[in-house]
Short mmCIF file of C-alpha atoms and ligand atoms in Angstrom, two decimals:
data_model
loop_
_atom_site.label_atom_id
_atom_site.label_comp_id
_atom_site.label_asym_id
_atom_site.label_seq_id
_atom_site.Cartn_x
_atom_site.Cartn_y
_atom_site.Cartn_z
CA MET A 1 31.70 -15.94 4.70
CA SER A 2 35.06 -17.16 3.63
CA LEU A 3 38.50 -15.14 3.98
CA MET A 4 38.70 -14.48 0.23
CA ARG A 5 35.27 -13.32 0.25
CA LYS A 6 35.84 -10.96 2.71
CA ALA A 7 39.52 -9.52 1.03
CA LEU A 8 37.28 -9.03 -1.99
CA LEU A 9 34.53 -6.92 -0.65
CA TRP A 10 37.24 -4.65 1.21
CA ALA A 11 39.17 -4.27 -1.77
CA SER A 12 35.90 -3.10 -3.79
CA THR A 13 35.71 -0.16 -1.51
CA ASN A 14 39.37 0.28 -2.05
CA ALA A 15 40.11 3.60 -4.21
CA TRP A 16 43.68 3.24 -4.33
CA MET A 17 43.04 -0.45 -6.11
CA ARG A 18 40.88 0.77 -7.44
CA GLU A 19 42.58 3.23 -9.24
CA ARG A 20 45.93 0.13 -10.13
CA ALA A 21 43.81 -2.35 -11.45
CA THR A 22 41.43 -0.68 -13.60
CA LYS A 23 44.53 0.54 -15.80
CA THR A 24 45.90 -3.25 -15.42
CA ALA A 25 45.86 -5.16 -18.89
CA PHE A 26 44.96 -8.87 -17.51
CA VAL A 27 42.15 -6.75 -15.06
CA ARG A 28 40.65 -5.16 -17.77
CA ARG A 29 40.97 -8.92 -19.95
CA SER A 30 39.10 -10.76 -17.19
CA VAL A 31 36.39 -8.05 -17.34
CA VAL A 32 35.04 -8.76 -20.23
CA LYS A 33 33.23 -12.43 -19.35
CA PHE A 34 31.00 -10.36 -17.36
CA MET A 35 30.08 -7.67 -19.62
CA PRO A 36 29.92 -7.14 -23.22
CA GLY A 37 31.76 -3.35 -23.16
CA GLU A 38 31.81 -0.33 -21.77
CA ARG A 39 29.74 1.21 -24.26
CA VAL A 40 25.81 1.50 -23.78
CA GLU A 41 26.34 0.62 -27.16
CA ASP A 42 28.13 -2.30 -26.26
CA ALA A 43 25.34 -3.70 -23.40
CA ILE A 44 22.26 -2.73 -26.55
CA GLU A 45 24.07 -4.91 -29.17
CA ALA A 46 24.12 -7.48 -26.50
CA ALA A 47 20.94 -7.31 -26.06
CA LYS A 48 20.06 -7.60 -29.03
CA ALA A 49 21.65 -10.94 -29.36
CA LEU A 50 20.03 -12.38 -26.24
CA LYS A 51 16.15 -11.60 -27.39
CA PRO A 52 16.02 -14.15 -30.12
CA GLN A 53 17.06 -16.57 -27.52
CA GLY A 54 13.92 -15.62 -25.81
CA ILE A 55 15.44 -13.60 -23.10
CA ASN A 56 15.11 -10.46 -22.49
CA THR A 57 17.27 -7.27 -20.46
CA ILE A 58 17.86 -5.28 -17.69
CA LEU A 59 20.64 -2.97 -18.40
CA THR A 60 22.41 -0.90 -16.20
CA ARG A 61 25.12 1.56 -16.07
CA LEU A 62 27.99 0.79 -13.49
CA GLY A 63 28.98 3.15 -10.94
CA GLU A 64 27.63 4.72 -7.40
CA ASN A 65 28.45 7.11 -4.84
CA ILE A 66 29.32 10.26 -6.64
CA ALA A 67 31.78 12.39 -5.70
CA ASN A 68 29.40 15.95 -6.05
CA ILE A 69 25.58 16.34 -6.94
CA GLY A 70 26.65 17.64 -10.03
CA GLU A 71 27.74 14.55 -11.61
CA ALA A 72 23.78 13.48 -11.66
CA LYS A 73 22.97 15.11 -13.86
CA GLU A 74 24.94 13.53 -16.38
CA VAL A 75 23.95 10.44 -15.54
CA PHE A 76 20.22 11.29 -15.91
CA ASP A 77 20.81 12.56 -19.23
CA HIS A 78 22.63 9.48 -20.29
CA TYR A 79 19.78 7.10 -19.23
CA MET A 80 17.36 9.65 -21.06
CA ARG A 81 19.29 8.55 -23.83
CA VAL A 82 19.35 4.48 -22.70
CA ILE A 83 15.43 4.51 -22.22
CA ASP A 84 15.16 6.63 -26.23
CA LEU A 85 17.73 4.09 -27.60
CA VAL A 86 16.27 0.99 -25.88
CA HIS A 87 12.80 2.52 -27.95
CA ALA A 88 14.23 2.84 -30.66
CA ALA A 89 15.77 -0.77 -31.00
CA GLY A 90 12.62 -2.24 -30.16
CA LEU A 91 13.93 -4.01 -26.88
CA ASP A 92 12.51 -5.09 -24.21
CA ALA A 93 14.89 -3.66 -22.02
CA GLN A 94 14.83 -2.60 -18.66
CA ILE A 95 16.95 0.03 -16.50
CA SER A 96 18.06 0.17 -13.15
CA ILE A 97 19.76 2.10 -11.65
CA LYS A 98 21.88 3.34 -8.51
CA PRO A 99 20.41 6.01 -5.82
CA THR A 100 23.57 6.99 -5.07
CA GLN A 101 24.57 7.35 -9.18
CA LEU A 102 21.64 9.84 -8.98
CA GLY A 103 23.17 12.29 -6.03
CA TYR A 104 21.33 10.11 -3.02
CA ASP A 105 24.08 10.93 -0.88
CA GLN A 106 24.21 14.90 -1.70
CA ASN A 107 20.66 15.27 -1.85
CA PRO A 108 17.66 12.67 -1.88
CA ASP A 109 15.30 15.46 -2.84
CA ILE A 110 17.13 15.78 -6.13
CA CYS A 111 17.61 12.25 -6.76
CA TYR A 112 14.14 11.51 -5.84
CA ASP A 113 13.34 14.75 -8.75
CA TYR A 114 15.88 12.72 -11.68
CA CYS A 115 14.26 8.97 -10.85
CA ILE A 116 10.98 10.41 -11.07
CA LYS A 117 11.94 11.64 -14.33
CA LEU A 118 13.38 8.58 -15.35
CA LEU A 119 9.74 6.59 -14.05
CA GLU A 120 7.75 9.30 -16.93
CA ARG A 121 9.76 8.55 -19.45
CA CYS A 122 10.02 4.93 -18.86
CA GLU A 123 6.04 5.02 -18.71
CA ALA A 124 5.82 7.09 -21.60
CA THR A 125 7.86 3.99 -24.40
CA GLY A 126 6.03 0.76 -22.35
CA ASN A 127 9.60 0.53 -20.56
CA PHE A 128 9.82 -0.56 -16.58
CA PHE A 129 12.29 1.20 -13.90
CA TRP A 130 14.12 -0.68 -11.07
CA LEU A 131 15.89 0.39 -7.64
CA ASP A 132 18.99 -1.41 -7.19
CA MET A 133 19.48 -2.41 -3.16
CA GLU A 134 23.30 -0.58 -2.02
CA SER A 135 24.49 -1.42 1.52
CA SER A 136 22.95 -1.37 4.57
CA PRO A 137 23.09 2.30 5.41
CA TYR A 138 21.23 2.99 2.39
CA VAL A 139 18.17 0.06 2.60
CA ASP A 140 15.67 2.81 4.07
CA GLY A 141 16.34 5.46 2.35
CA THR A 142 16.03 3.06 -0.81
CA ILE A 143 12.26 1.58 0.53
CA ALA A 144 11.36 5.55 0.95
CA LEU A 145 12.29 6.01 -2.46
CA PHE A 146 10.59 3.58 -3.60
CA LYS A 147 7.14 4.09 -1.69
CA ARG A 148 7.85 7.92 -3.65
CA LEU A 149 8.06 7.02 -6.47
CA ARG A 150 5.50 3.73 -6.31
CA ALA A 151 2.75 6.45 -5.61
CA LYS A 152 3.16 7.78 -8.56
CA SER A 153 3.29 4.48 -10.73
CA ALA A 154 3.50 0.94 -11.17
CA LYS A 155 6.12 0.44 -13.49
CA VAL A 156 8.77 0.74 -10.65
CA GLY A 157 10.64 -2.33 -8.86
CA ILE A 158 13.30 -2.80 -5.66
CA ALA A 159 15.68 -4.96 -5.58
CA ILE A 160 15.79 -6.94 -1.97
CA GLN A 161 18.10 -8.68 -0.10
CA ALA A 162 17.79 -11.62 2.12
CA TYR A 163 21.04 -11.86 3.78
CA LEU A 164 19.44 -8.58 5.91
CA PHE A 165 17.62 -9.43 8.92
CA ARG A 166 15.51 -6.73 8.77
CA THR A 167 13.55 -7.77 5.01
CA GLU A 168 11.16 -10.40 5.89
CA LYS A 169 9.22 -6.92 7.69
CA ASP A 170 10.30 -5.09 4.95
CA ILE A 171 8.61 -7.49 2.20
CA GLU A 172 5.34 -7.32 3.91
CA GLU A 173 5.19 -3.33 3.62
CA LEU A 174 5.63 -4.13 0.20
CA VAL A 175 2.90 -6.55 -0.34
CA ALA A 176 0.94 -4.33 0.95
CA LEU A 177 2.19 -2.08 -1.70
CA GLY A 178 1.80 -3.77 -4.45
CA SER A 179 5.49 -4.01 -5.19
CA ALA A 180 7.84 -4.89 -8.08
CA VAL A 181 10.57 -7.17 -5.41
CA ARG A 182 13.63 -8.33 -7.61
CA LEU A 183 14.73 -10.72 -4.51
CA VAL A 184 18.76 -11.22 -4.24
CA LYS A 185 20.40 -12.49 -1.85
CA GLY A 186 23.48 -9.46 -1.48
CA ALA A 187 26.47 -8.62 -2.24
CA TYR A 188 28.07 -5.89 0.36
CA LEU A 189 30.51 -6.51 3.14
CA GLU A 190 27.94 -6.17 6.07
CA PRO A 191 28.17 -7.04 9.55
CA ALA A 192 26.74 -9.71 11.21
CA SER A 193 24.70 -7.34 13.25
CA VAL A 194 22.80 -6.57 9.96
CA ALA A 195 23.01 -10.04 7.72
CA TYR A 196 23.09 -13.27 8.16
CA PRO A 197 26.92 -14.37 8.09
CA LYS A 198 26.21 -17.87 6.98
CA LYS A 199 25.68 -18.21 3.39
CA SER A 200 23.39 -21.75 4.46
CA ASP A 201 21.45 -18.50 6.46
CA VAL A 202 21.49 -17.09 3.47
CA ASP A 203 19.95 -19.16 1.45
CA ALA A 204 17.59 -20.37 3.56
CA SER A 205 16.39 -16.98 3.66
CA TYR A 206 16.25 -16.14 0.20
CA LEU A 207 13.54 -19.64 -0.06
CA LYS A 208 11.65 -18.67 2.34
CA LEU A 209 11.18 -15.05 1.03
CA ALA A 210 10.74 -15.99 -2.41
CA LYS A 211 8.12 -18.86 -1.52
CA ARG A 212 6.24 -15.69 0.89
CA LEU A 213 6.64 -13.62 -1.70
CA LEU A 214 5.16 -16.18 -4.38
CA GLN A 215 1.35 -16.33 -2.03
CA ASP A 216 -1.75 -15.96 -2.88
CA ASP A 217 -2.03 -12.74 -0.92
CA ASN A 218 0.81 -10.93 -3.06
CA ARG A 219 -2.06 -9.97 -5.79
CA ARG A 220 -1.97 -6.54 -5.52
CA PRO A 221 -1.57 -4.68 -8.77
CA GLY A 222 2.45 -4.32 -9.63
CA ALA A 223 2.98 -7.49 -7.70
CA LEU A 224 5.60 -8.70 -9.29
CA LEU A 225 8.63 -10.93 -8.47
CA HIS A 226 12.26 -11.08 -9.91
CA ILE A 227 13.40 -14.23 -8.84
CA ALA A 228 17.66 -13.21 -9.38
CA THR A 229 19.56 -15.60 -8.25
CA HIS A 230 21.75 -18.03 -10.31
CA ASP A 231 21.35 -20.63 -7.48
CA LEU A 232 20.41 -23.92 -10.23
CA GLY A 233 18.82 -25.40 -6.41
CA ILE A 234 16.56 -22.82 -5.73
CA GLN A 235 15.45 -22.02 -8.81
CA ALA A 236 14.30 -25.34 -9.24
CA GLU A 237 12.24 -25.40 -5.59
CA LEU A 238 10.84 -22.14 -6.44
CA GLN A 239 9.43 -23.82 -10.30
CA LYS A 240 7.75 -26.33 -8.40
CA VAL A 241 6.56 -23.95 -5.75
CA ILE A 242 5.17 -21.87 -8.60
CA GLN A 243 3.80 -24.93 -10.41
CA GLU A 244 1.99 -26.62 -7.21
CA ARG A 245 0.27 -22.93 -6.34
CA ARG A 246 -0.47 -22.35 -9.94
CA VAL A 247 1.15 -18.62 -9.67
CA PRO A 248 0.45 -17.18 -13.00
CA ALA A 249 3.06 -16.14 -15.46
CA ASP A 250 2.80 -12.56 -15.34
CA ARG A 251 3.83 -12.66 -11.42
CA TYR A 252 7.34 -13.54 -11.72
CA GLU A 253 10.87 -13.87 -13.73
CA PHE A 254 13.87 -14.95 -13.60
CA ALA A 255 16.50 -12.14 -14.00
CA MET A 256 20.00 -13.15 -13.98
CA LEU A 257 23.69 -11.04 -14.84
CA PHE A 258 25.27 -11.73 -18.15
CA GLY A 259 27.74 -13.32 -18.50
CA ILE A 260 26.55 -16.10 -15.50
CA GLN A 261 25.11 -19.54 -15.66
CA THR A 262 24.45 -18.73 -20.11
CA GLY A 263 23.22 -21.97 -20.37
CA ARG A 264 20.24 -22.17 -17.94
CA GLN A 265 19.43 -18.55 -19.16
CA GLN A 266 19.32 -20.34 -22.80
CA GLU A 267 17.40 -23.11 -21.46
CA LEU A 268 14.75 -21.15 -19.50
CA GLY A 269 13.98 -18.31 -22.58
CA ARG A 270 14.02 -22.14 -24.99
CA GLN A 271 11.16 -23.18 -22.33
CA GLY A 272 9.52 -19.82 -22.65
CA VAL A 273 9.70 -18.96 -19.33
CA LYS A 274 10.72 -15.08 -18.91
CA VAL A 275 13.53 -14.62 -18.13
CA ARG A 276 16.37 -11.41 -18.17
CA CYS A 277 19.88 -11.10 -18.54
CA LEU A 278 21.20 -7.64 -16.51
CA ILE A 279 23.42 -6.46 -18.48
CA SER A 280 26.11 -4.02 -16.69
CA TYR A 281 28.29 -1.63 -19.13
CA GLY A 282 30.28 1.62 -18.31
CA GLU A 283 34.21 2.49 -17.18
CA TYR A 284 33.61 2.64 -13.16
CA TRP A 285 33.45 -1.11 -13.26
CA PHE A 286 36.00 -2.16 -9.72
CA PRO A 287 33.77 -2.49 -7.30
CA TRP A 288 31.30 -4.18 -9.11
CA TYR A 289 33.76 -6.77 -10.60
CA MET A 290 34.99 -7.23 -7.17
CA ARG A 291 31.59 -8.08 -5.89
CA ARG A 292 31.55 -10.72 -8.71
CA LEU A 293 34.84 -11.97 -7.79
CA GLY A 294 33.86 -12.32 -4.41
CA GLU A 295 31.01 -14.41 -5.38
CA ARG A 296 33.33 -17.44 -6.94
CA PRO A 297 36.12 -18.17 -5.98
CA ALA A 298 36.92 -20.04 -9.33
CA ASN A 299 36.36 -16.99 -11.04
CA VAL A 300 39.78 -15.46 -9.12
CA TRP A 301 41.20 -18.38 -10.71
CA PHE A 302 39.88 -16.89 -14.60
CA VAL A 303 41.94 -13.44 -13.43
CA VAL A 304 44.91 -15.29 -12.17
CA LYS A 305 45.78 -17.56 -15.51
CA ASN A 306 44.57 -14.17 -17.67
CA MET A 307 48.17 -12.54 -15.93
CA PHE A 308 50.12 -15.25 -18.09
CA ARG A 309 47.83 -15.02 -21.62
P1 FDA B 401 25.20 -18.06 -5.38
O1 FDA B 401 26.50 -17.04 -5.22
O2 FDA B 401 24.96 -18.92 -4.43
O3 FDA B 401 25.25 -18.60 -6.34
C1 FDA B 401 25.32 -19.68 -6.66
C2 FDA B 401 25.74 -20.39 -8.03
O4 FDA B 401 25.55 -19.79 -9.15
C3 FDA B 401 27.43 -20.26 -7.86
O5 FDA B 401 27.11 -21.59 -7.77
C4 FDA B 401 27.89 -20.31 -8.94
O6 FDA B 401 27.66 -21.58 -10.05
C5 FDA B 401 27.38 -19.09 -9.73
N1 FDA B 401 27.45 -17.74 -9.66
C6 FDA B 401 27.34 -17.10 -8.97
N2 FDA B 401 28.22 -15.51 -9.20
C7 FDA B 401 28.42 -16.13 -10.10
C8 FDA B 401 30.18 -15.28 -10.38
N3 FDA B 401 29.72 -14.28 -9.91
N4 FDA B 401 30.98 -16.15 -11.28
C9 FDA B 401 30.59 -17.37 -11.86
N5 FDA B 401 29.14 -17.74 -11.20
C10 FDA B 401 28.51 -17.17 -10.06
N6 FDA B 401 23.31 -7.48 -5.05
C11 FDA B 401 22.86 -6.27 -3.98
O7 FDA B 401 22.89 -6.41 -3.46
N7 FDA B 401 21.86 -5.38 -4.72
C12 FDA B 401 20.93 -5.62 -5.79
O8 FDA B 401 20.45 -4.07 -6.17
C13 FDA B 401 21.79 -6.50 -7.43
N8 FDA B 401 21.26 -6.95 -8.15
C14 FDA B 401 21.40 -7.43 -8.62
C15 FDA B 401 20.05 -8.47 -9.61
C16 FDA B 401 20.42 -9.26 -10.73
C17 FDA B 401 19.32 -9.87 -11.72
C18 FDA B 401 21.11 -10.65 -10.40
C19 FDA B 401 21.18 -11.87 -10.50
C20 FDA B 401 21.94 -10.07 -9.21
C21 FDA B 401 22.13 -9.41 -8.53
N9 FDA B 401 22.44 -8.91 -7.01
C22 FDA B 401 22.11 -7.56 -6.54
C23 FDA B 401 23.57 -9.53 -6.59
C24 FDA B 401 23.00 -11.07 -5.97
O9 FDA B 401 23.06 -10.44 -4.35
C25 FDA B 401 24.61 -11.77 -5.44
O10 FDA B 401 25.44 -11.32 -5.15
C26 FDA B 401 24.66 -12.49 -6.81
O11 FDA B 401 23.66 -13.08 -7.90
C27 FDA B 401 25.16 -13.74 -6.22
O12 FDA B 401 24.12 -14.70 -5.65
P2 FDA B 401 22.77 -16.12 -5.99
O13 FDA B 401 21.83 -15.55 -5.63
O14 FDA B 401 23.65 -16.08 -7.92
O15 FDA B 401 23.92 -17.35 -5.16
#
């Protein structure tokens, strides 16, 4: 992992930097590249604009590790409203949450109660509920939460990170259940004891795991793969595998982030390949934005240029 990436991932967890950066105009100007706005209405408008291009969406409100359980209720109410707004707008826009937004740190049972209610509302309105994956101490808990939810409904999915050594084993358990899996490379600063430090190893792991998830035996009801990467080489390789193995079109989708590889998202939409764009919004964008900067050094130069605008 490069020094710059390490520094940005370290900054993502630093409260002092968050406090200052979010008030700084040039940083705020730079964030709009990855986020249509801070309000859910901004995200819904962006989703409406993507729909005619054949691009469906996933909506997520930024925020993680709330400080007290009382805050979870506001987040829960917010997502209930989002599910209704999506329904009213006739959008195919899924919902994605982080467990620590809904009180996982304070009380996993309360977090589950909020999640199951959101999942039920998703089911009732034809929507779909995703669990994001946070840093490695949360993986066991998030998988356990997923399994409890999955026992009640197939309209729930989980993000799984290819950079973790443990993921190969986790995937086998998820395949046995019939699971919707969003395969990502992984966005957090992790120690070499749990995750591949070298990018080439992470890429190789991603390909291997995605190929595993595209195998014939991953066909239990509920099985779905979100190929959640902007890595065009990996996408092309997996498209070949999909063709060769004749993987049915309802078994996979491509998923990318708002503002990244936009041309590619449009191309997939034009080709009629299922593609989703994850749109983030909200005021608590600093840690998430640092992770996006860390993924591509060129993004840092974009921020620097904005300093002089
Ligand atoms: P990689 O980093 O190798 O990038 C490939 C190419 O894509 C780059 O060369 C560049 O061209 C472009 N690119 C990638 N990131 C960019 C950026 N920030 N700015 C500009 N260009 C960029 N992580 C996690 O830990 N938990 C989660 O729940 C999720 N959820 C999630 C959902 C979806 C839909 C996506 C697409 C990603 C996530 N992630 C995530 C983030 C993920 O772990 C990873 O950090 C990023 O997707 C970047 O990795 P890539 O696979 O895109 O490859």
